[in-house]
Coordinates of C-alpha atoms in Angstrom, one line a residue:
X20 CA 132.6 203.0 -30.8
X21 CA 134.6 205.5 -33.2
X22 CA 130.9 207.6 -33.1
X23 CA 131.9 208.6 -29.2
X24 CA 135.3 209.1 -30.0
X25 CA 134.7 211.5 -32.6
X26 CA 133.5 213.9 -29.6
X27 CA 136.0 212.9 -27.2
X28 CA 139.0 213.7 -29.6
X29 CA 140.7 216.7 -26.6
X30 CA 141.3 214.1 -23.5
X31 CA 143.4 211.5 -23.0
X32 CA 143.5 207.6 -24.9
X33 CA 142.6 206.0 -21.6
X34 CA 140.5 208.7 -20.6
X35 CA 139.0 208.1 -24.0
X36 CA 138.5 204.6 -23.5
X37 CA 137.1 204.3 -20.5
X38 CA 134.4 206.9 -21.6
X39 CA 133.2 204.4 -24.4
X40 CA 133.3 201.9 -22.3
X41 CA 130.9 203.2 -20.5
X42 CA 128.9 203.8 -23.1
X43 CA 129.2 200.6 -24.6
X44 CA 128.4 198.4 -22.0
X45 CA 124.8 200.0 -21.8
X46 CA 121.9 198.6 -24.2
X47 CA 121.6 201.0 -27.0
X48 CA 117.9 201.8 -27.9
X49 CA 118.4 204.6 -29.9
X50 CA 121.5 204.8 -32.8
X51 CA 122.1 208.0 -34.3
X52 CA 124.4 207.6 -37.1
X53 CA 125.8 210.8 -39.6
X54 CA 122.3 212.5 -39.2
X55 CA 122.0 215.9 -40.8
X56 CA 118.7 218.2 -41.2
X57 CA 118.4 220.7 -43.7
X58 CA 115.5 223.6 -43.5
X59 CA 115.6 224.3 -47.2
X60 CA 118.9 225.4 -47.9
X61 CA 119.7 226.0 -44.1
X62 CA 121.9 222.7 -42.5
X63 CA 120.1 222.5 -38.2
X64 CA 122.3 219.3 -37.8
X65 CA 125.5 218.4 -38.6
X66 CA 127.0 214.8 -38.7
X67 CA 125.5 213.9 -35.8
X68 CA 126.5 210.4 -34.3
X69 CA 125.4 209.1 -30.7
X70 CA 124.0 206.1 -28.6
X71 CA 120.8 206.9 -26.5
X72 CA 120.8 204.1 -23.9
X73 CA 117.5 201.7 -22.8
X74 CA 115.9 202.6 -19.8
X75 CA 118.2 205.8 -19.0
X76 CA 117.8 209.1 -19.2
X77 CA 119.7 211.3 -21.6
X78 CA 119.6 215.1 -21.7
X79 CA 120.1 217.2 -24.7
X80 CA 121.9 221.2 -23.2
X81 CA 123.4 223.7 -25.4
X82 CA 122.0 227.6 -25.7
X83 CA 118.6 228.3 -28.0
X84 CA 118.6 227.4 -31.6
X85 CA 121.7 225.1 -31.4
X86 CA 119.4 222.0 -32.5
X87 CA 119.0 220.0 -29.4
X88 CA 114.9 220.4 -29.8
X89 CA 115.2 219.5 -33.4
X90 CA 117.2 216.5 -32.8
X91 CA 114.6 215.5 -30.3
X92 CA 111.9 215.5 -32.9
X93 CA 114.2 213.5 -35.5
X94 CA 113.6 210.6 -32.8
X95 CA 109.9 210.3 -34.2
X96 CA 109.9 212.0 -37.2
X97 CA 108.2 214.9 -35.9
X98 CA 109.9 217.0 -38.2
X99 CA 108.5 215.2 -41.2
X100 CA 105.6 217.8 -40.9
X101 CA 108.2 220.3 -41.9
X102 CA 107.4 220.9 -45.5
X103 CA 111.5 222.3 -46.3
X104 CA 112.7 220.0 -44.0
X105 CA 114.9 217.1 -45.7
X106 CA 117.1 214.5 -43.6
X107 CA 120.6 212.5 -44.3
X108 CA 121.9 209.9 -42.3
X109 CA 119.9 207.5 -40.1
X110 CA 118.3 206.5 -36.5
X111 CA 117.8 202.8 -35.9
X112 CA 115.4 202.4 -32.8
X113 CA 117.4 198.8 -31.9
X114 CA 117.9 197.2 -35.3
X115 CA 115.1 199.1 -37.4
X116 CA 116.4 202.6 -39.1
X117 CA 112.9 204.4 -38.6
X118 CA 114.0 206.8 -41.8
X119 CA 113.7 203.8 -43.9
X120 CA 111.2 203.6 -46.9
X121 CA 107.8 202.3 -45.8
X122 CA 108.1 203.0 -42.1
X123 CA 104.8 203.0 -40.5
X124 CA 105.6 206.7 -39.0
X125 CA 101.8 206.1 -36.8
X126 CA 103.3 203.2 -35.2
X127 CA 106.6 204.9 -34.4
X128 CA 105.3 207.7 -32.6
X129 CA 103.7 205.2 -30.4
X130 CA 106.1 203.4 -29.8
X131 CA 108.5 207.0 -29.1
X132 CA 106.5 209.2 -27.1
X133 CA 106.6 212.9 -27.1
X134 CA 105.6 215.2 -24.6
X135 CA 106.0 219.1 -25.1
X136 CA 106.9 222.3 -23.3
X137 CA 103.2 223.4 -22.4
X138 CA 100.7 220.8 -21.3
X139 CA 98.2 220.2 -24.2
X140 CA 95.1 218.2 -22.5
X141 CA 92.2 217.3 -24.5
X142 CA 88.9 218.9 -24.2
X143 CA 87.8 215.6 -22.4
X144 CA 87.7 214.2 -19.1
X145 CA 90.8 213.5 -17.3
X146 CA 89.5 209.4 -17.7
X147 CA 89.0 210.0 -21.9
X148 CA 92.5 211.7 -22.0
X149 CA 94.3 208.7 -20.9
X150 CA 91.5 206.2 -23.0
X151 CA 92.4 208.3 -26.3
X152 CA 95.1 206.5 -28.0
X153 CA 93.7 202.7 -26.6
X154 CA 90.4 204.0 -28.8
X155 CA 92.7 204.4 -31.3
X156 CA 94.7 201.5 -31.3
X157 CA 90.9 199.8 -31.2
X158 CA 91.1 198.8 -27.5
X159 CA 87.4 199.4 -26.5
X160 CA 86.8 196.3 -23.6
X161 CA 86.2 198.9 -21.1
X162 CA 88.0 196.1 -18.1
X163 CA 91.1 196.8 -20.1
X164 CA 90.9 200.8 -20.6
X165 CA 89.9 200.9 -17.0
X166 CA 93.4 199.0 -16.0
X167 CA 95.8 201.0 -17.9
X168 CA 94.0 204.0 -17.2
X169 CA 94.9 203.0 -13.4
X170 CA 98.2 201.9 -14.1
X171 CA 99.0 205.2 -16.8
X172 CA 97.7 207.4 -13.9
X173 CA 99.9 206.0 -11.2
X174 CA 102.6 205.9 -13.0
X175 CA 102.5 209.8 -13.9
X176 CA 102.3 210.1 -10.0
X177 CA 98.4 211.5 -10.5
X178 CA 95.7 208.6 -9.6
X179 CA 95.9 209.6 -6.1
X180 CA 94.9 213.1 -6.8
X181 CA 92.4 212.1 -10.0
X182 CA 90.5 208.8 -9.2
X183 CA 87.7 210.5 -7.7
X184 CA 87.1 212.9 -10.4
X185 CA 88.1 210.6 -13.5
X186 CA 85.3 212.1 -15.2
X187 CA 85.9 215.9 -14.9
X188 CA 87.1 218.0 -17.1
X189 CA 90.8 217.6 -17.8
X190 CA 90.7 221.5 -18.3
X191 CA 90.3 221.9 -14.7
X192 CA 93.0 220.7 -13.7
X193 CA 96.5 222.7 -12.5
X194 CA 99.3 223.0 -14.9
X195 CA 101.4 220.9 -13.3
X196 CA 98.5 218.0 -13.2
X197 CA 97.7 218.8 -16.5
X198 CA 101.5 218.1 -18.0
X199 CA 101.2 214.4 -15.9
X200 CA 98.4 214.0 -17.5
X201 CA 100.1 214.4 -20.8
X202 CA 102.6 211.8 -19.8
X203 CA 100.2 209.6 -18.3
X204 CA 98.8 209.4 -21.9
X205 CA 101.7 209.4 -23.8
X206 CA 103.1 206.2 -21.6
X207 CA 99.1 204.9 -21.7
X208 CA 100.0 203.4 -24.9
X209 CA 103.2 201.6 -23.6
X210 CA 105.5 203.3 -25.6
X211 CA 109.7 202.3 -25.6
X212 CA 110.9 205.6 -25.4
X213 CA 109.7 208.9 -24.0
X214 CA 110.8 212.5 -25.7
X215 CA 110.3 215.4 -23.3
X216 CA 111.0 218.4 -24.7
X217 CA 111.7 221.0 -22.3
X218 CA 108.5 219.4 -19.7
X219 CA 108.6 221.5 -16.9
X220 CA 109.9 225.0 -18.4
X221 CA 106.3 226.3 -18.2
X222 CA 105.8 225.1 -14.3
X223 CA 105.9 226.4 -10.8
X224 CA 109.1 225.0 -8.5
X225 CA 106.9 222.5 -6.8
X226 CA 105.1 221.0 -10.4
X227 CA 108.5 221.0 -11.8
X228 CA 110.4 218.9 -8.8
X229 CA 107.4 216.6 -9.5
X230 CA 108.3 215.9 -13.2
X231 CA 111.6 215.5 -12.2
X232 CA 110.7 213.0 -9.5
X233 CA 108.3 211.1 -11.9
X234 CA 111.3 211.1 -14.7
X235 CA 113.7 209.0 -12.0
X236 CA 110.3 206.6 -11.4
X237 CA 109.7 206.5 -15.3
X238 CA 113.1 205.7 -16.4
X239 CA 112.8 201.8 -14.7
X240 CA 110.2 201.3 -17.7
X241 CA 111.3 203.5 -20.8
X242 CA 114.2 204.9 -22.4
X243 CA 113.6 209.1 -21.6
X244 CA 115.6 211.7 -23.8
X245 CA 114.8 215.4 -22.2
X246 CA 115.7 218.4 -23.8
X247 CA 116.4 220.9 -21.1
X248 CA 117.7 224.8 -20.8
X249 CA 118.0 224.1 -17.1
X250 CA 121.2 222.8 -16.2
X251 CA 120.8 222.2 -12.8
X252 CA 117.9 220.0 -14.1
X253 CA 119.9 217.9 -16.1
X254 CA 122.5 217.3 -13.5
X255 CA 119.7 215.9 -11.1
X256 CA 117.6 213.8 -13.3
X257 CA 120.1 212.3 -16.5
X258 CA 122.8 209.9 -16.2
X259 CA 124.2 211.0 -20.0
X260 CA 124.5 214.7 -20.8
X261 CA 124.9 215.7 -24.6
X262 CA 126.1 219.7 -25.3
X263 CA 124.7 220.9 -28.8
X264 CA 126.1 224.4 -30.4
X265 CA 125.4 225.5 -33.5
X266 CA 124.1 222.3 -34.5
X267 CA 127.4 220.5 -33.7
X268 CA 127.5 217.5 -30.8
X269 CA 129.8 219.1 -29.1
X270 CA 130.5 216.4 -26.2
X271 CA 128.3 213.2 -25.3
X272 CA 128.9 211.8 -21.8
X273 CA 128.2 210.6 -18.5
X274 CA 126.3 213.4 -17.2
X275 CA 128.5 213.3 -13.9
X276 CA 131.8 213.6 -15.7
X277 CA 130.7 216.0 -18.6
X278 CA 129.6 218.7 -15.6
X279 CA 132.5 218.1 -13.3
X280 CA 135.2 217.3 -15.7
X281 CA 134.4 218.1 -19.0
X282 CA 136.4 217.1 -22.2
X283 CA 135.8 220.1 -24.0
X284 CA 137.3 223.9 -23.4
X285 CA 133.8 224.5 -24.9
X286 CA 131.8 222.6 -23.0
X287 CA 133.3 224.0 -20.0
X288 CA 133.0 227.2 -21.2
X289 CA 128.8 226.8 -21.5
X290 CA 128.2 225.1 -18.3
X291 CA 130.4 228.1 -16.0
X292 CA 127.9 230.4 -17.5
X293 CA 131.1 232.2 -20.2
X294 CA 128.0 232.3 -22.8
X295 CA 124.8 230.9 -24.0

């Protein structure tokens, strides 16, 4: 796994080893391989190689602009709406590189999910929030809709607070309800993965130890990358931890090992507060 040990080059060869090992007996989903992003003449990403595992959670940590969000949005070509914006390098979601010529880019953002920083509800009833993408993926049987608006609901941790106004506004609704909502309908669709960039950065203590909550209960079903600025936040809800600066992947990791015993002086340096 020469991509991991190109960020693990400052500890030991066992130490080494048993790092990839780690890494390698999980089931990649997502392979990142020499990826670099260019904003016009402007380089965001830099040679960037990495393993996002199935059905964990990885967190992307590093101080503003040092690419973590961007690499985030390379996972579903969200960045393909950026008219300077050119790419190198590849992803492979399991065996298909989604950069390819003649990817369906529709059918990969189903399939990789993305929910953002501020809750963006529909101007529709909580129940037509959740319906929206089965409408148009041309699910209309309304038994069906009706199921996976259940099952979407309860597994954003909300039917319990929602199923007796399905049919309210979704506008209503508290922040923190309205972000579940989000990722009741991003997962509605039964995506593989789930991108959350920064989800709870824009909520109250109490909406925000929900999301984390709902992340550990999420993760038994889909692969989760979160971009966080919260450390702490990382700590408590990834199992791998990757430091971004300046574009660079600074250190990729077991998120336990990477904040206790970090390989990097770097590293180190960000998470005891010495900058960013």
């Amino acid at each position: 796994m020469s991509e991991m040990k190109a960020h693990s080059i400052d500890i030991s060869a066992m130490q080494r080893s048993q790092q990839t090992l780690r890494i390698e007996n999980e089931t990649p989903c997502l392979t990142v391989n020499n990826l670099e992003l260019f904003y016009g003449e402007k380089q965001a990403l830099n040679g960037i190689d990495m393993i996002i595992p199935e059905k964990k959670v990885t967190a992307f940590i590093g101080p503003s602009g040092c690419g973590k969000s961007t690499l985030l949005r390379c996972f579903n070509r969200m960045n393909d709406l950026v008219d300077t914006c050119r790419i190198t390098g590849e992803i492979n979601l399991h065996d298909t590189n989604i950069y390819a010529k003649g990817t369906e880019v529709a059918e990969l953002r189903r399939r990789v999910g993305m929910v953002f920083q501020k809750p963006n509800p529909f101007p529709k009833s909580i129940y037509e929030n959740v319906a929206y993408g089965l409408r148009i993926q041309g699910i209309n049987k309304k038994r069906i809709i009706d199921e996976t608006v259940e099952w979407a609901l309860r597994s954003a941790a909300l039917w319990d607070e929602v199923k007796d106004r399905l049919h309210e506004s979704a506008l209503g609704m508290s922040g923190g309800q309205q972000q579940r909502l989000v990722i009741a309908r991003t997962v509605a669709v039964k995506p593989e993965v789930l991108l959350l960039d920064e989800p709870a950065s824009a909520l109250d203590p109490i909406s925000t130890l929900k999301i984390e909550e709902l992340i550990h209960e999420l993760k038994e079903e889909f692969t989760i990358a979160i971009v966080t600025h919260n450390m702490q936040q990382a700590a408590r809800v990834s199992d791998y931890t990757a430091f971004m600066y300046m574009g660079d992947l600074i250190e990729f990791g077991d998120t336990n090992t990477l904040f206790t015993n970090p390989s990097k002086q770097q590293t180190e340096d960000y998470i005891t507060g010495r900058y960013g």
